[in-house]
Amino acid sequence: MYLLKIEKWRIPEDAIKMAFDHRSIEYIYEKDLTTAFGSGLRTDLEALSRLSDLPTDWKEKDIERAITNSDVIGLIFLTLLRKQFYSGATQLVDTGFVRISHILVGCKILRDASDDKKNEQIHRETSTRLKLYFTERATLITSFIYEATSNNDLVENELDEPVNHAGRLLVNHGYLEDAIRTQNKSFLENKIVTDILHKMWYGEEESLFRQVGIFILLALIHLIVMPVLMINITAPPLKWFYRKYNLPFMKALIQMLGYLALLMTYAYMLLFNYIHKDFSWTDGIIVGWMISFLLNEIKQAIVSAIRHRFKRYMCNVWNLLDWTLMFVYASGMFLKLGKDVTYEDSTKILLVLTFILLSIRILNMFSISEYLGPKLVIIQKMFKDTFVFLVILTVIMMSYNVSYHSLLYPNSELSWQEIEKVMQNGYWTLFGEVGLIDSETLSDCTDDETIYTSRNHTVKRDRCPTHLGIHISPYLKALYGLIAVIILLNLLIAIYSDTYKKVNDECKFHWSQIQTDFLEEYSIETIFPIHLKLLMLPFGLVHVLVWLTQYCCFKIKDRRLNKIEHEDQHDSLYSYDSERDKWKENPMFVRVFLYNADYDLKLKSTEEAERIGAARSKGKIEITEEDKITKLQNQMDIMNRELKDKHKRSDEMLKTMKEDMLKTIKNEILKINHDNLKEIKSMIKAQFKHNNEQEGQPASTQL
């Protein structure tokens, strides 16, 4: 660790994993674990474990346990970045022991350092260049893994079928989610990453014309083929169909076709086949689809609980919309089939509201498209801007509505119709409905309260406005139009333009978030769409019964066979991994009828493929010119510090020499002055003696 900090690390690679532990992290932080936990170690552990609720009062034993369960070398790499030992972090990455997830989290630390205004300009530029360097390293490791997958140069996998290890790392292991959370746009927009995701979606790197034709044909015949697949998927022709239908794009396409068919049937029911207190054939289709929809949502909730993601399921807006949609439709159908005629209007309103919610729900399906997805993100951001803007507009509108109506019609009767009349003045003015009072309106009005409040429509007439309101209200309306229509609406348009520019510049990044969620959702989902859930239910129950029969009848026999095989292979090097055992614990009917249980498996072969890719990336990235400049700058800084130290020592020596010289000069001057004074005194004595002899006086008297 000392050599690593002073940028002179030359430890052999075979000793790396044996020599490093949590004490190495303490040495770099120069603090104990509990203090380091509050100084950035907790943030790194959260990023690696993808947990946001780590306790803040962990004891040292808890922290040691968490570090032991994590990758120690990756945490050492992040610690070096936090302590700004950048050369040591670069040397550690060049060994090939730092994985993609650690590199992405490290890029986030470097981005924070480059955005921090407190750091010096050179330090911020260095952080930016290193972020690009590490991002290129993560991309290179990913490309090596993907290249090995494409060339079938794979390690032995546990699923007994070809595995896209690069895709599993990005999606199943959450590396793509790490890149999104750390806002690493360079990694997300890289062509290698895009090709991997494209292959996971469509089964091919590019959507060729032939592939599109196959997708359309399979979507058209899915009502014929899928019931057969509910019986058997292992036969050679059916296995090919199952693999094609198991692609996430095919699942999303067939799901969207089911939504569109339901929406068209629902629109036909509302427009041409709506019969109150009667159950039509369109109602039967819609009710069957809604029951399938309910079963699908219950299945999603159960699967999310099994995968420990139920909180995430409940926080998803679209899932809440699904439950709201089903509740509103069930309420409408309950009132429609009831015997009370007074609820006819309420029934129609609820069914129309269900149609609106269904239409909004289909918009979520269009988010899969690379062209429509970013546009829907822009609309979503604009809605947020609108809600904030409405707070200001509501205050101004209320002040105008109350003032305007009180000037024209004081002492009005409190009723819902009167409140609507008060509120609509300012609202419709925003859309150009000025509605100034003219002479015809004044001639056809009355001031008699019994007439304008009468419930008899043949007698009832409008109330006449007051004379003060007639003269003042046009000016008040003009002022309101100036503020609300010209200033506020143009301000809203400017806000929309700014939001559109920001989101459009980062549309690839925003769409990647939607794409990741959809890819996970449809990778876990079974091939059978919502409109076939009711048909799938009896077939699924039959498969469950068959599996239970086989499990109960052959359990003892399997145990004996496993025991014999274990004794025969006791000395063999071959053994099944724990993940393979987990895979075998999931029966086929679970993966076919419930959810893809293989999605969450952390395969040893995938980890081995990442290790091989990281090892192959050693020495592949040369030092860029910017890095050379950075090294030269660091050398210049070291030389400047050495020169400063030399100058300081020289100044101290000069100061000492100057003091000694001044002291010597002072002593010499004092000696010379003393001798001169003696000579002067003798001269003065001689002069006085000479003067006294001439005057005839004794010298002693004069002196």
mmCIF file of N, CA, C and O in Angstrom, residues 251-310:
data_model
loop_
_atom_site.group_PDB
_atom_site.id
_atom_site.type_symbol
_atom_site.label_atom_id
_atom_site.label_comp_id
_atom_site.label_asym_id
_atom_site.label_seq_id
_atom_site.Cartn_x
_atom_site.Cartn_y
_atom_site.Cartn_z
ATOM 1 N N LYS A 251 -42.083 -10.088 -27.247
ATOM 2 C CA LYS A 251 -43.029 -10.009 -26.132
ATOM 3 C C LYS A 251 -43.683 -8.630 -26.087
ATOM 4 O O LYS A 251 -44.911 -8.509 -25.913
ATOM 5 N N ALA A 252 -42.868 -7.571 -26.249
ATOM 6 C CA ALA A 252 -43.417 -6.214 -26.209
ATOM 7 C C ALA A 252 -44.339 -5.952 -27.403
ATOM 8 O O ALA A 252 -45.385 -5.302 -27.256
ATOM 9 N N LEU A 253 -43.961 -6.458 -28.582
ATOM 10 C CA LEU A 253 -44.777 -6.242 -29.776
ATOM 11 C C LEU A 253 -46.146 -6.900 -29.641
ATOM 12 O O LEU A 253 -47.188 -6.276 -29.919
ATOM 13 N N ILE A 254 -46.170 -8.151 -29.208
ATOM 14 C CA ILE A 254 -47.448 -8.857 -29.062
ATOM 15 C C ILE A 254 -48.275 -8.237 -27.941
ATOM 16 O O ILE A 254 -49.505 -8.129 -28.044
ATOM 17 N N GLN A 255 -47.611 -7.804 -26.877
ATOM 18 C CA GLN A 255 -48.335 -7.132 -25.792
ATOM 19 C C GLN A 255 -48.993 -5.843 -26.282
ATOM 20 O O GLN A 255 -50.143 -5.538 -25.945
ATOM 21 N N MET A 256 -48.270 -5.078 -27.104
ATOM 22 C CA MET A 256 -48.814 -3.830 -27.622
ATOM 23 C C MET A 256 -49.972 -4.090 -28.581
ATOM 24 O O MET A 256 -50.970 -3.354 -28.580
ATOM 25 N N LEU A 257 -49.877 -5.146 -29.395
ATOM 26 C CA LEU A 257 -50.993 -5.494 -30.275
ATOM 27 C C LEU A 257 -52.240 -5.856 -29.466
ATOM 28 O O LEU A 257 -53.366 -5.510 -29.847
ATOM 29 N N GLY A 258 -52.047 -6.544 -28.339
ATOM 30 C CA GLY A 258 -53.186 -6.854 -27.474
ATOM 31 C C GLY A 258 -53.815 -5.602 -26.886
ATOM 32 O O GLY A 258 -55.049 -5.486 -26.815
ATOM 33 N N TYR A 259 -52.977 -4.634 -26.464
ATOM 34 C CA TYR A 259 -53.500 -3.370 -25.948
ATOM 35 C C TYR A 259 -54.295 -2.617 -27.012
ATOM 36 O O TYR A 259 -55.377 -2.071 -26.745
ATOM 37 N N LEU A 260 -53.746 -2.564 -28.232
ATOM 38 C CA LEU A 260 -54.441 -1.843 -29.306
ATOM 39 C C LEU A 260 -55.763 -2.510 -29.657
ATOM 40 O O LEU A 260 -56.775 -1.821 -29.906
ATOM 41 N N ALA A 261 -55.795 -3.854 -29.699
ATOM 42 C CA ALA A 261 -57.047 -4.561 -29.981
ATOM 43 C C ALA A 261 -58.084 -4.281 -28.892
ATOM 44 O O ALA A 261 -59.268 -4.063 -29.171
ATOM 45 N N LEU A 262 -57.638 -4.275 -27.638
ATOM 46 C CA LEU A 262 -58.561 -3.958 -26.542
ATOM 47 C C LEU A 262 -59.075 -2.534 -26.657
ATOM 48 O O LEU A 262 -60.276 -2.271 -26.463
ATOM 49 N N LEU A 263 -58.187 -1.593 -26.995
ATOM 50 C CA LEU A 263 -58.607 -0.189 -27.098
ATOM 51 C C LEU A 263 -59.629 -0.003 -28.215
ATOM 52 O O LEU A 263 -60.612 0.747 -28.057
ATOM 53 N N MET A 264 -59.438 -0.670 -29.347
ATOM 54 C CA MET A 264 -60.401 -0.559 -30.441
ATOM 55 C C MET A 264 -61.740 -1.186 -30.052
ATOM 56 O O MET A 264 -62.808 -0.627 -30.352
ATOM 57 N N THR A 265 -61.705 -2.321 -29.370
ATOM 58 C CA THR A 265 -62.951 -2.946 -28.906
ATOM 59 C C THR A 265 -63.660 -2.062 -27.895
ATOM 60 O O THR A 265 -64.897 -1.913 -27.927
ATOM 61 N N TYR A 266 -62.897 -1.449 -27.006
ATOM 62 C CA TYR A 266 -63.478 -0.571 -25.994
ATOM 63 C C TYR A 266 -64.110 0.658 -26.649
ATOM 64 O O TYR A 266 -65.199 1.100 -26.258
ATOM 65 N N ALA A 267 -63.403 1.231 -27.653
ATOM 66 C CA ALA A 267 -63.961 2.394 -28.359
ATOM 67 C C ALA A 267 -65.242 2.018 -29.088
ATOM 68 O O ALA A 267 -66.222 2.796 -29.099
ATOM 69 N N TYR A 268 -65.291 0.820 -29.682
ATOM 70 C CA TYR A 268 -66.512 0.361 -30.356
ATOM 71 C C TYR A 268 -67.658 0.214 -29.359
ATOM 72 O O TYR A 268 -68.806 0.573 -29.653
ATOM 73 N N MET A 269 -67.332 -0.296 -28.174
ATOM 74 C CA MET A 269 -68.374 -0.452 -27.153
ATOM 75 C C MET A 269 -68.942 0.899 -26.718
ATOM 76 O O MET A 269 -70.152 1.074 -26.602
ATOM 77 N N LEU A 270 -68.090 1.882 -26.501
ATOM 78 C CA LEU A 270 -68.562 3.189 -26.049
ATOM 79 C C LEU A 270 -69.359 3.916 -27.128
ATOM 80 O O LEU A 270 -70.340 4.605 -26.830
ATOM 81 N N LEU A 271 -68.950 3.756 -28.376
ATOM 82 C CA LEU A 271 -69.576 4.522 -29.442
ATOM 83 C C LEU A 271 -70.812 3.843 -30.034
ATOM 84 O O LEU A 271 -71.816 4.511 -30.312
ATOM 85 N N PHE A 272 -70.747 2.524 -30.224
ATOM 86 C CA PHE A 272 -71.789 1.874 -31.010
ATOM 87 C C PHE A 272 -72.508 0.731 -30.296
ATOM 88 O O PHE A 272 -73.511 0.241 -30.809
ATOM 89 N N ASN A 273 -71.995 0.275 -29.161
ATOM 90 C CA ASN A 273 -72.588 -0.911 -28.551
ATOM 91 C C ASN A 273 -72.763 -0.749 -27.045
ATOM 92 O O ASN A 273 -72.655 -1.711 -26.293
ATOM 93 N N TYR A 274 -73.014 0.482 -26.595
ATOM 94 C CA TYR A 274 -73.184 0.719 -25.165
ATOM 95 C C TYR A 274 -74.667 0.583 -24.815
ATOM 96 O O TYR A 274 -75.500 1.373 -25.269
ATOM 97 N N ILE A 275 -75.003 -0.422 -24.034
ATOM 98 C CA ILE A 275 -76.386 -0.656 -23.604
ATOM 99 C C ILE A 275 -76.388 -0.738 -22.083
ATOM 100 O O ILE A 275 -75.736 -1.606 -21.493
ATOM 101 N N HIS A 276 -77.102 0.186 -21.433
ATOM 102 C CA HIS A 276 -77.126 0.199 -19.973
ATOM 103 C C HIS A 276 -77.936 -0.995 -19.445
ATOM 104 O O HIS A 276 -78.942 -1.392 -20.030
ATOM 105 N N LYS A 277 -77.459 -1.575 -18.352
ATOM 106 C CA LYS A 277 -78.100 -2.710 -17.681
ATOM 107 C C LYS A 277 -78.175 -3.944 -18.582
ATOM 108 O O LYS A 277 -79.052 -4.780 -18.448
ATOM 109 N N ASP A 278 -77.209 -4.040 -19.535
ATOM 110 C CA ASP A 278 -77.187 -5.206 -20.413
ATOM 111 C C ASP A 278 -75.724 -5.590 -20.672
ATOM 112 O O ASP A 278 -74.843 -4.730 -20.716
ATOM 113 N N PHE A 279 -75.500 -6.871 -20.858
ATOM 114 C CA PHE A 279 -74.147 -7.393 -21.037
ATOM 115 C C PHE A 279 -73.984 -7.787 -22.497
ATOM 116 O O PHE A 279 -74.510 -8.811 -22.937
ATOM 117 N N SER A 280 -73.243 -6.980 -23.277
ATOM 118 C CA SER A 280 -73.073 -7.236 -24.699
ATOM 119 C C SER A 280 -71.834 -8.096 -24.942
ATOM 120 O O SER A 280 -71.061 -8.392 -24.030
ATOM 121 N N TRP A 281 -71.634 -8.478 -26.209
ATOM 122 C CA TRP A 281 -70.473 -9.303 -26.546
ATOM 123 C C TRP A 281 -69.165 -8.537 -26.382
ATOM 124 O O TRP A 281 -68.128 -9.113 -26.040
ATOM 125 N N THR A 282 -69.205 -7.225 -26.620
ATOM 126 C CA THR A 282 -67.996 -6.427 -26.397
ATOM 127 C C THR A 282 -67.647 -6.371 -24.909
ATOM 128 O O THR A 282 -66.457 -6.388 -24.538
ATOM 129 N N ASP A 283 -68.690 -6.308 -24.064
ATOM 130 C CA ASP A 283 -68.437 -6.336 -22.624
ATOM 131 C C ASP A 283 -67.781 -7.658 -22.213
ATOM 132 O O ASP A 283 -66.900 -7.683 -21.341
ATOM 133 N N GLY A 284 -68.205 -8.769 -22.841
ATOM 134 C CA GLY A 284 -67.606 -10.058 -22.515
ATOM 135 C C GLY A 284 -66.121 -10.100 -22.865
ATOM 136 O O GLY A 284 -65.294 -10.598 -22.083
ATOM 137 N N ILE A 285 -65.753 -9.547 -24.051
ATOM 138 C CA ILE A 285 -64.338 -9.521 -24.447
ATOM 139 C C ILE A 285 -63.527 -8.655 -23.482
ATOM 140 O O ILE A 285 -62.437 -9.037 -23.020
ATOM 141 N N ILE A 286 -64.072 -7.481 -23.154
ATOM 142 C CA ILE A 286 -63.334 -6.551 -22.291
ATOM 143 C C ILE A 286 -63.205 -7.112 -20.878
ATOM 144 O O ILE A 286 -62.140 -7.008 -20.248
ATOM 145 N N VAL A 287 -64.268 -7.721 -20.364
ATOM 146 C CA VAL A 287 -64.203 -8.303 -19.013
ATOM 147 C C VAL A 287 -63.185 -9.437 -18.967
ATOM 148 O O VAL A 287 -62.389 -9.557 -18.012
ATOM 149 N N GLY A 288 -63.164 -10.288 -20.010
ATOM 150 C CA GLY A 288 -62.173 -11.362 -20.053
ATOM 151 C C GLY A 288 -60.753 -10.823 -20.085
ATOM 152 O O GLY A 288 -59.858 -11.334 -19.397
ATOM 153 N N TRP A 289 -60.540 -9.752 -20.870
ATOM 154 C CA TRP A 289 -59.205 -9.157 -20.930
ATOM 155 C C TRP A 289 -58.829 -8.549 -19.582
ATOM 156 O O TRP A 289 -57.677 -8.654 -19.143
ATOM 157 N N MET A 290 -59.800 -7.909 -18.908
ATOM 158 C CA MET A 290 -59.517 -7.290 -17.616
ATOM 159 C C MET A 290 -59.201 -8.345 -16.544
ATOM 160 O O MET A 290 -58.347 -8.127 -15.677
ATOM 161 N N ILE A 291 -59.868 -9.486 -16.612
ATOM 162 C CA ILE A 291 -59.545 -10.560 -15.663
ATOM 163 C C ILE A 291 -58.120 -11.064 -15.909
ATOM 164 O O ILE A 291 -57.346 -11.302 -14.963
ATOM 165 N N SER A 292 -57.762 -11.217 -17.193
ATOM 166 C CA SER A 292 -56.384 -11.610 -17.520
ATOM 167 C C SER A 292 -55.394 -10.548 -17.049
ATOM 168 O O SER A 292 -54.301 -10.869 -16.547
ATOM 169 N N PHE A 293 -55.789 -9.295 -17.192
ATOM 170 C CA PHE A 293 -54.947 -8.191 -16.736
ATOM 171 C C PHE A 293 -54.744 -8.249 -15.223
ATOM 172 O O PHE A 293 -53.637 -8.028 -14.712
ATOM 173 N N LEU A 294 -55.816 -8.580 -14.502
ATOM 174 C CA LEU A 294 -55.724 -8.710 -13.044
ATOM 175 C C LEU A 294 -54.797 -9.863 -12.657
ATOM 176 O O LEU A 294 -53.953 -9.727 -11.756
ATOM 177 N N LEU A 295 -54.939 -11.001 -13.336
ATOM 178 C CA LEU A 295 -54.048 -12.135 -13.054
ATOM 179 C C LEU A 295 -52.588 -11.787 -13.335
ATOM 180 O O LEU A 295 -51.681 -12.173 -12.582
ATOM 181 N N ASN A 296 -52.368 -11.029 -14.413
ATOM 182 C CA ASN A 296 -51.001 -10.640 -14.755
ATOM 183 C C ASN A 296 -50.404 -9.718 -13.696
ATOM 184 O O ASN A 296 -49.229 -9.855 -13.320
ATOM 185 N N GLU A 297 -51.205 -8.774 -13.182
ATOM 186 C CA GLU A 297 -50.702 -7.859 -12.159
ATOM 187 C C GLU A 297 -50.433 -8.594 -10.845
ATOM 188 O O GLU A 297 -49.447 -8.308 -10.151
ATOM 189 N N ILE A 298 -51.297 -9.535 -10.507
ATOM 190 C CA ILE A 298 -51.057 -10.334 -9.291
ATOM 191 C C ILE A 298 -49.769 -11.134 -9.448
ATOM 192 O O ILE A 298 -48.958 -11.237 -8.518
ATOM 193 N N LYS A 299 -49.571 -11.704 -10.646
ATOM 194 C CA LYS A 299 -48.346 -12.470 -10.898
ATOM 195 C C LYS A 299 -47.117 -11.568 -10.796
ATOM 196 O O LYS A 299 -46.092 -11.954 -10.205
ATOM 197 N N GLN A 300 -47.197 -10.354 -11.335
ATOM 198 C CA GLN A 300 -46.074 -9.417 -11.245
ATOM 199 C C GLN A 300 -45.758 -9.061 -9.798
ATOM 200 O O GLN A 300 -44.583 -8.973 -9.407
ATOM 201 N N ALA A 301 -46.803 -8.863 -8.983
ATOM 202 C CA ALA A 301 -46.580 -8.545 -7.570
ATOM 203 C C ALA A 301 -45.908 -9.706 -6.847
ATOM 204 O O ALA A 301 -44.985 -9.511 -6.043
ATOM 205 N N ILE A 302 -46.354 -10.939 -7.147
ATOM 206 C CA ILE A 302 -45.753 -12.124 -6.501
ATOM 207 C C ILE A 302 -44.297 -12.284 -6.932
ATOM 208 O O ILE A 302 -43.404 -12.532 -6.105
ATOM 209 N N VAL A 303 -44.035 -12.112 -8.232
ATOM 210 C CA VAL A 303 -42.671 -12.258 -8.740
ATOM 211 C C VAL A 303 -41.758 -11.186 -8.150
ATOM 212 O O VAL A 303 -40.613 -11.464 -7.768
ATOM 213 N N SER A 304 -42.250 -9.961 -8.056
ATOM 214 C CA SER A 304 -41.430 -8.894 -7.463
ATOM 215 C C SER A 304 -41.138 -9.172 -5.994
ATOM 216 O O SER A 304 -40.045 -8.852 -5.496
ATOM 217 N N ALA A 305 -42.088 -9.783 -5.281
ATOM 218 C CA ALA A 305 -41.834 -10.157 -3.880
ATOM 219 C C ALA A 305 -40.805 -11.281 -3.801
ATOM 220 O O ALA A 305 -39.929 -11.275 -2.919
ATOM 221 N N ILE A 306 -40.882 -12.240 -4.734
ATOM 222 C CA ILE A 306 -39.892 -13.322 -4.752
ATOM 223 C C ILE A 306 -38.503 -12.780 -5.047
ATOM 224 O O ILE A 306 -37.508 -13.209 -4.453
ATOM 225 N N ARG A 307 -38.422 -11.801 -5.939
ATOM 226 C CA ARG A 307 -37.130 -11.229 -6.329
ATOM 227 C C ARG A 307 -36.690 -10.098 -5.405
ATOM 228 O O ARG A 307 -35.717 -9.417 -5.693
ATOM 229 N N HIS A 308 -37.418 -9.882 -4.305
ATOM 230 C CA HIS A 308 -37.100 -8.840 -3.322
ATOM 231 C C HIS A 308 -37.110 -7.449 -3.959
ATOM 232 O O HIS A 308 -36.262 -6.603 -3.666
ATOM 233 N N ARG A 309 -38.084 -7.218 -4.839
ATOM 234 C CA ARG A 309 -38.239 -5.922 -5.499
ATOM 235 C C ARG A 309 -39.673 -5.409 -5.383
ATOM 236 O O ARG A 309 -40.152 -4.702 -6.260
ATOM 237 N N PHE A 310 -40.364 -5.799 -4.314
ATOM 238 C CA PHE A 310 -41.763 -5.397 -4.186
ATOM 239 C C PHE A 310 -41.893 -3.889 -3.960
ATOM 240 O O PHE A 310 -42.836 -3.258 -4.445
#
